[in-house]
mmCIF file of C-alpha atoms and ligand atoms in Angstrom:
data_model
loop_
_atom_site.group_PDB
_atom_site.id
_atom_site.type_symbol
_atom_site.label_atom_id
_atom_site.label_comp_id
_atom_site.label_asym_id
_atom_site.label_seq_id
_atom_site.Cartn_x
_atom_site.Cartn_y
_atom_site.Cartn_z
ATOM 1 C CA UNK A 1 -7.669 26.825 4.541
ATOM 2 C CA UNK A 2 -6.981 25.106 7.877
ATOM 3 C CA UNK A 3 -5.171 21.867 7.140
ATOM 4 C CA UNK A 4 -5.637 20.784 10.734
ATOM 5 C CA UNK A 5 -9.070 19.787 9.534
ATOM 6 C CA UNK A 6 -7.352 16.691 8.132
ATOM 7 C CA UNK A 7 -5.875 15.584 11.479
ATOM 8 C CA UNK A 8 -8.947 13.789 12.849
ATOM 9 C CA UNK A 9 -9.264 11.532 9.810
ATOM 10 C CA UNK A 10 -8.637 8.022 11.105
ATOM 11 C CA UNK A 11 -6.486 5.319 9.519
ATOM 12 C CA UNK A 12 -5.288 1.800 10.207
ATOM 13 C CA UNK A 13 -1.760 0.450 9.951
ATOM 14 C CA UNK A 14 -0.908 -2.202 7.388
ATOM 15 C CA UNK A 15 1.931 -3.952 5.631
ATOM 16 C CA UNK A 16 1.518 -3.813 1.867
ATOM 17 C CA UNK A 17 3.588 -6.252 -0.157
ATOM 18 C CA UNK A 18 4.269 -6.918 -3.820
ATOM 19 C CA UNK A 19 6.770 -8.493 -6.168
ATOM 20 C CA UNK A 20 8.697 -7.809 -9.339
ATOM 21 C CA UNK A 21 9.502 -11.111 -10.998
ATOM 22 C CA UNK A 22 10.919 -13.172 -8.112
ATOM 23 C CA UNK A 23 11.944 -10.172 -6.040
ATOM 24 C CA UNK A 24 9.637 -9.323 -3.145
ATOM 25 C CA UNK A 25 9.190 -6.251 -0.988
ATOM 26 C CA UNK A 26 6.728 -4.788 1.502
ATOM 27 C CA UNK A 27 6.183 -1.525 3.306
ATOM 28 C CA UNK A 28 4.037 0.098 5.992
ATOM 29 C CA UNK A 29 0.955 1.937 4.739
ATOM 30 C CA UNK A 30 -1.960 3.573 6.542
ATOM 31 C CA UNK A 31 -4.132 3.988 3.465
ATOM 32 C CA UNK A 32 -5.784 0.620 2.859
ATOM 33 C CA UNK A 33 -9.575 0.708 2.532
ATOM 34 C CA UNK A 34 -12.309 -1.518 1.192
ATOM 35 C CA UNK A 35 -13.893 0.270 -1.758
ATOM 36 C CA UNK A 36 -16.464 -2.253 -2.995
ATOM 37 C CA UNK A 37 -18.008 -5.474 -1.705
ATOM 38 C CA UNK A 38 -19.210 -7.109 -4.911
ATOM 39 C CA UNK A 39 -16.714 -8.118 -6.097
ATOM 40 C CA UNK A 40 -14.623 -7.554 -2.932
ATOM 41 C CA UNK A 41 -12.266 -4.732 -3.853
ATOM 42 C CA UNK A 42 -9.694 -2.760 -1.855
ATOM 43 C CA UNK A 43 -7.441 0.183 -2.581
ATOM 44 C CA UNK A 44 -4.103 1.427 -1.302
ATOM 45 C CA UNK A 45 -2.335 4.722 -1.882
ATOM 46 C CA UNK A 46 1.472 4.592 -2.094
ATOM 47 C CA UNK A 47 4.273 7.093 -2.655
ATOM 48 C CA UNK A 48 5.723 6.857 -6.151
ATOM 49 C CA UNK A 49 9.269 6.853 -4.770
ATOM 50 C CA UNK A 50 8.777 3.614 -2.815
ATOM 51 C CA UNK A 51 10.142 0.301 -4.022
ATOM 52 C CA UNK A 52 6.802 -1.438 -3.333
ATOM 53 C CA UNK A 53 5.131 1.099 -5.647
ATOM 54 C CA UNK A 54 7.567 0.127 -8.405
ATOM 55 C CA UNK A 55 6.838 -3.550 -7.774
ATOM 56 C CA UNK A 56 3.037 -3.122 -7.919
ATOM 57 C CA UNK A 57 3.388 -1.153 -11.168
ATOM 58 C CA UNK A 58 5.368 -4.082 -12.573
ATOM 59 C CA UNK A 59 3.418 -7.132 -11.329
ATOM 60 C CA UNK A 60 -0.062 -5.590 -10.910
ATOM 61 C CA UNK A 61 -0.578 -7.471 -7.657
ATOM 62 C CA UNK A 62 -0.376 -6.493 -3.997
ATOM 63 C CA UNK A 63 -0.960 -7.980 -0.565
ATOM 64 C CA UNK A 64 -2.161 -6.507 2.703
ATOM 65 C CA UNK A 65 -1.492 -7.616 6.281
ATOM 66 C CA UNK A 66 -3.693 -5.977 8.929
ATOM 67 C CA UNK A 67 -1.418 -5.343 11.923
ATOM 68 C CA UNK A 68 -2.462 -6.094 15.506
ATOM 69 C CA UNK A 69 -2.406 -3.329 18.103
ATOM 70 C CA UNK A 70 0.388 -5.041 20.063
ATOM 71 C CA UNK A 71 2.806 -5.137 17.099
ATOM 72 C CA UNK A 72 6.273 -4.154 18.424
ATOM 73 C CA UNK A 73 7.763 -0.853 17.262
ATOM 74 C CA UNK A 74 10.825 -2.435 15.709
ATOM 75 C CA UNK A 75 8.638 -4.660 13.525
ATOM 76 C CA UNK A 76 6.843 -1.580 12.189
ATOM 77 C CA UNK A 77 10.205 0.186 11.861
ATOM 78 C CA UNK A 78 11.681 -2.653 9.820
ATOM 79 C CA UNK A 79 8.998 -2.226 7.166
ATOM 80 C CA UNK A 80 8.373 1.485 7.591
ATOM 81 C CA UNK A 81 11.642 3.323 8.087
ATOM 82 C CA UNK A 82 13.885 1.222 5.892
ATOM 83 C CA UNK A 83 13.980 0.617 2.158
ATOM 84 C CA UNK A 84 14.009 -2.739 0.429
ATOM 85 C CA UNK A 85 16.659 -1.166 -1.800
ATOM 86 C CA UNK A 86 19.089 -1.304 1.143
ATOM 87 C CA UNK A 87 18.047 -4.331 3.180
ATOM 88 C CA UNK A 88 16.122 -7.601 2.884
ATOM 89 C CA UNK A 89 13.067 -6.816 4.999
ATOM 90 C CA UNK A 90 12.012 -10.475 5.119
ATOM 91 C CA UNK A 91 15.035 -11.735 7.009
ATOM 92 C CA UNK A 92 13.704 -13.192 10.306
ATOM 93 C CA UNK A 93 10.086 -12.400 9.356
ATOM 94 C CA UNK A 94 7.375 -15.059 9.007
ATOM 95 C CA UNK A 95 5.691 -14.800 5.607
ATOM 96 C CA UNK A 96 4.394 -16.908 2.748
ATOM 97 C CA UNK A 97 3.894 -16.367 -0.956
ATOM 98 C CA UNK A 98 0.257 -16.098 -1.986
ATOM 99 C CA UNK A 99 -1.598 -17.151 -5.089
ATOM 100 C CA UNK A 100 -0.239 -14.020 -6.752
ATOM 101 C CA UNK A 101 3.323 -15.026 -5.664
ATOM 102 C CA UNK A 102 3.471 -11.785 -3.696
ATOM 103 C CA UNK A 103 4.531 -11.997 -0.022
ATOM 104 C CA UNK A 104 1.934 -12.147 2.759
ATOM 105 C CA UNK A 105 3.499 -11.101 6.066
ATOM 106 C CA UNK A 106 2.000 -13.396 8.730
ATOM 107 C CA UNK A 107 3.676 -12.105 11.879
ATOM 108 C CA UNK A 108 1.648 -9.692 14.045
ATOM 109 C CA UNK A 109 -1.142 -9.793 11.456
ATOM 110 C CA UNK A 110 -4.823 -10.290 12.281
ATOM 111 C CA UNK A 111 -5.630 -11.061 8.668
ATOM 112 C CA UNK A 112 -4.019 -11.121 5.234
ATOM 113 C CA UNK A 113 -5.346 -10.624 1.723
ATOM 114 C CA UNK A 114 -4.070 -10.337 -1.813
ATOM 115 C CA UNK A 115 -5.412 -8.484 -4.810
ATOM 116 C CA UNK A 116 -4.973 -8.015 -8.541
ATOM 117 C CA UNK A 117 -4.836 -4.402 -9.691
ATOM 118 C CA UNK A 118 -7.885 -3.544 -11.802
ATOM 119 C CA UNK A 119 -7.411 0.217 -11.858
ATOM 120 C CA UNK A 120 -5.109 2.977 -10.686
ATOM 121 C CA UNK A 121 -5.306 6.732 -10.286
ATOM 122 C CA UNK A 122 -2.476 9.248 -10.410
ATOM 123 C CA UNK A 123 -2.513 11.337 -7.232
ATOM 124 C CA UNK A 124 0.513 13.583 -7.764
ATOM 125 C CA UNK A 125 3.235 12.246 -5.463
ATOM 126 C CA UNK A 126 1.192 9.053 -4.941
ATOM 127 C CA UNK A 127 -0.707 6.418 -6.895
ATOM 128 C CA UNK A 128 -3.999 4.911 -5.748
ATOM 129 C CA UNK A 129 -4.090 1.246 -6.702
ATOM 130 C CA UNK A 130 -7.499 -0.452 -6.822
ATOM 131 C CA UNK A 131 -7.373 -4.226 -6.527
ATOM 132 C CA UNK A 132 -9.903 -7.038 -6.691
ATOM 133 C CA UNK A 133 -9.341 -9.627 -3.969
ATOM 134 C CA UNK A 134 -8.117 -13.035 -5.071
ATOM 135 C CA UNK A 135 -7.455 -14.374 -1.587
ATOM 136 C CA UNK A 136 -8.198 -13.505 2.051
ATOM 137 C CA UNK A 137 -7.536 -15.236 5.359
ATOM 138 C CA UNK A 138 -8.176 -14.506 9.044
ATOM 139 C CA UNK A 139 -5.141 -15.391 11.180
ATOM 140 C CA UNK A 140 -6.264 -14.445 14.680
ATOM 141 C CA UNK A 141 -8.737 -12.409 16.713
ATOM 142 C CA UNK A 142 -7.606 -9.115 18.196
ATOM 143 C CA UNK A 143 -7.622 -5.341 18.122
ATOM 144 C CA UNK A 144 -6.223 -3.846 14.930
ATOM 145 C CA UNK A 145 -3.542 -1.163 15.179
ATOM 146 C CA UNK A 146 -4.742 2.301 14.245
ATOM 147 C CA UNK A 147 -2.425 5.007 12.978
ATOM 148 C CA UNK A 148 -3.401 7.220 15.929
ATOM 149 C CA UNK A 149 -2.548 4.461 18.453
ATOM 150 C CA UNK A 150 0.796 3.879 16.772
ATOM 151 C CA UNK A 151 1.725 7.565 16.860
ATOM 152 C CA UNK A 152 0.394 8.426 20.305
ATOM 153 C CA UNK A 153 0.893 5.329 22.375
ATOM 154 C CA UNK A 154 3.635 3.330 20.666
ATOM 155 C CA UNK A 155 5.876 6.126 19.412
ATOM 156 C CA UNK A 156 5.032 8.536 22.207
ATOM 157 C CA UNK A 157 4.557 11.534 19.964
ATOM 158 C CA UNK A 158 1.223 12.783 21.203
ATOM 159 C CA UNK A 159 0.092 15.959 19.515
ATOM 160 C CA UNK A 160 -1.250 18.623 21.893
ATOM 161 C CA UNK A 161 -4.583 18.410 20.116
ATOM 162 C CA UNK A 162 -5.008 14.715 20.911
ATOM 163 C CA UNK A 163 -7.450 13.617 23.618
ATOM 164 C CA UNK A 164 -4.723 11.575 25.298
ATOM 165 C CA UNK A 165 -2.510 14.621 25.836
ATOM 166 C CA UNK A 166 -3.969 15.364 29.273
ATOM 167 C CA UNK A 167 -2.963 11.952 30.569
ATOM 168 C CA UNK A 168 0.523 12.419 29.230
ATOM 169 C CA UNK A 169 0.812 15.731 31.066
ATOM 170 C CA UNK A 170 -0.077 14.019 34.337
ATOM 171 C CA UNK A 171 2.623 11.446 33.778
ATOM 172 C CA UNK A 172 5.072 14.234 33.099
ATOM 173 C CA UNK A 173 4.348 15.879 36.436
ATOM 174 C CA UNK A 174 5.000 12.621 38.228
ATOM 175 C CA UNK A 175 8.241 12.201 36.358
ATOM 176 C CA UNK A 176 9.770 15.630 35.961
ATOM 177 C CA UNK A 177 13.337 14.599 36.732
ATOM 178 C CA UNK A 178 13.699 12.249 33.781
ATOM 179 C CA UNK A 179 14.104 13.925 30.406
ATOM 180 C CA UNK A 180 12.601 12.564 27.216
ATOM 181 C CA UNK A 181 14.762 12.187 24.139
ATOM 182 C CA UNK A 182 13.659 12.293 20.538
ATOM 183 C CA UNK A 183 15.134 10.352 17.615
ATOM 184 C CA UNK A 184 16.196 12.869 14.977
ATOM 185 C CA UNK A 185 15.775 10.255 12.246
ATOM 186 C CA UNK A 186 12.210 9.029 12.776
ATOM 187 C CA UNK A 187 10.699 11.179 15.523
ATOM 188 C CA UNK A 188 10.331 8.375 18.103
ATOM 189 C CA UNK A 189 10.373 9.723 21.652
ATOM 190 C CA UNK A 190 12.141 7.767 24.394
ATOM 191 C CA UNK A 191 10.090 8.271 27.546
ATOM 192 C CA UNK A 192 11.982 7.084 30.662
ATOM 193 C CA UNK A 193 8.711 6.537 32.537
ATOM 194 C CA UNK A 194 7.764 3.941 29.919
ATOM 195 C CA UNK A 195 11.198 2.554 29.083
ATOM 196 C CA UNK A 196 11.456 0.314 26.025
ATOM 197 C CA UNK A 197 9.800 -2.942 27.154
ATOM 198 C CA UNK A 198 10.029 -4.488 23.657
ATOM 199 C CA UNK A 199 13.813 -4.447 24.120
ATOM 200 C CA UNK A 200 14.044 -5.266 27.811
ATOM 201 C CA UNK A 201 14.410 -1.677 29.077
ATOM 202 C CA UNK A 202 12.407 -1.285 32.292
ATOM 203 C CA UNK A 203 10.175 1.731 32.956
ATOM 204 C CA UNK A 204 12.108 4.313 34.987
ATOM 205 C CA UNK A 205 15.371 3.888 33.064
ATOM 206 C CA UNK A 206 16.887 7.323 32.282
ATOM 207 C CA UNK A 207 18.099 7.841 28.717
ATOM 208 C CA UNK A 208 21.653 8.250 30.029
ATOM 209 C CA UNK A 209 21.525 4.765 31.582
ATOM 210 C CA UNK A 210 20.526 2.987 28.357
ATOM 211 C CA UNK A 211 23.208 0.552 27.127
ATOM 212 C CA UNK A 212 25.585 2.052 24.536
ATOM 213 C CA UNK A 213 24.411 -0.443 21.938
ATOM 214 C CA UNK A 214 20.742 0.439 22.469
ATOM 215 C CA UNK A 215 19.181 1.668 19.237
ATOM 216 C CA UNK A 216 15.966 3.428 18.308
ATOM 217 C CA UNK A 217 13.234 0.760 18.462
ATOM 218 C CA UNK A 218 11.534 2.280 15.419
ATOM 219 C CA UNK A 219 14.310 2.996 12.927
ATOM 220 C CA UNK A 220 17.458 1.484 14.424
ATOM 221 C CA UNK A 221 19.349 4.787 14.782
ATOM 222 C CA UNK A 222 22.053 4.881 17.474
ATOM 223 C CA UNK A 223 21.842 6.790 20.774
ATOM 224 C CA UNK A 224 23.875 9.660 19.340
ATOM 225 C CA UNK A 225 21.026 10.474 16.954
ATOM 226 C CA UNK A 226 18.796 11.417 19.908
ATOM 227 C CA UNK A 227 18.136 14.969 21.083
ATOM 228 C CA UNK A 228 16.953 15.994 24.533
ATOM 229 C CA UNK A 229 13.424 17.412 24.569
HETATM 230 FE FE1 LIG B 1 14.348 6.432 15.123
#
């Protein structure tokens, strides 16, 4: 069995939210799909260890925000590499409570929707929740973020099998003197030729010249967590 057969499956990138009583949480997920149009029904597949999973089990409602392609890395990192058990993910984030009283994240979202769970399937480490829509709203026009774009372009971790790898190799040749560094926590690669524009770091800035208080734009890890590639 060649599991690389799974690599070309395409996904989007979403924030999935829920609540437990008055407590709210949300996380990054790439597994939202529409499963039925009449009535409009969506599904999401979440890891059983995640706090949002626990909340959906409890309240039987969930929300989805479809992220735009230009969503900054640290916004994804806030919802994706941190747990609501440790931090309040909604501090400094624009959101509102929906009809289900679950949080709809509005920032960097093209559209938002909320659903009531009508079915669920045990998938080993994960649960697939099936939800009938009770609300949906378009916030703005734009390109949605895909999981491939996030991994290859935003995080800079282009697999050798990806079509964009050739372009990356060309860039490398033009920029051989500057080493890339990889975050040991989340796998983000700092590429000096790209810098970290979201955080005011200009292209061409070597890793060594980054300010001491610079942190990984994805997960917030400090410079010392980075390894030279
Ligand atoms: Fe990181």
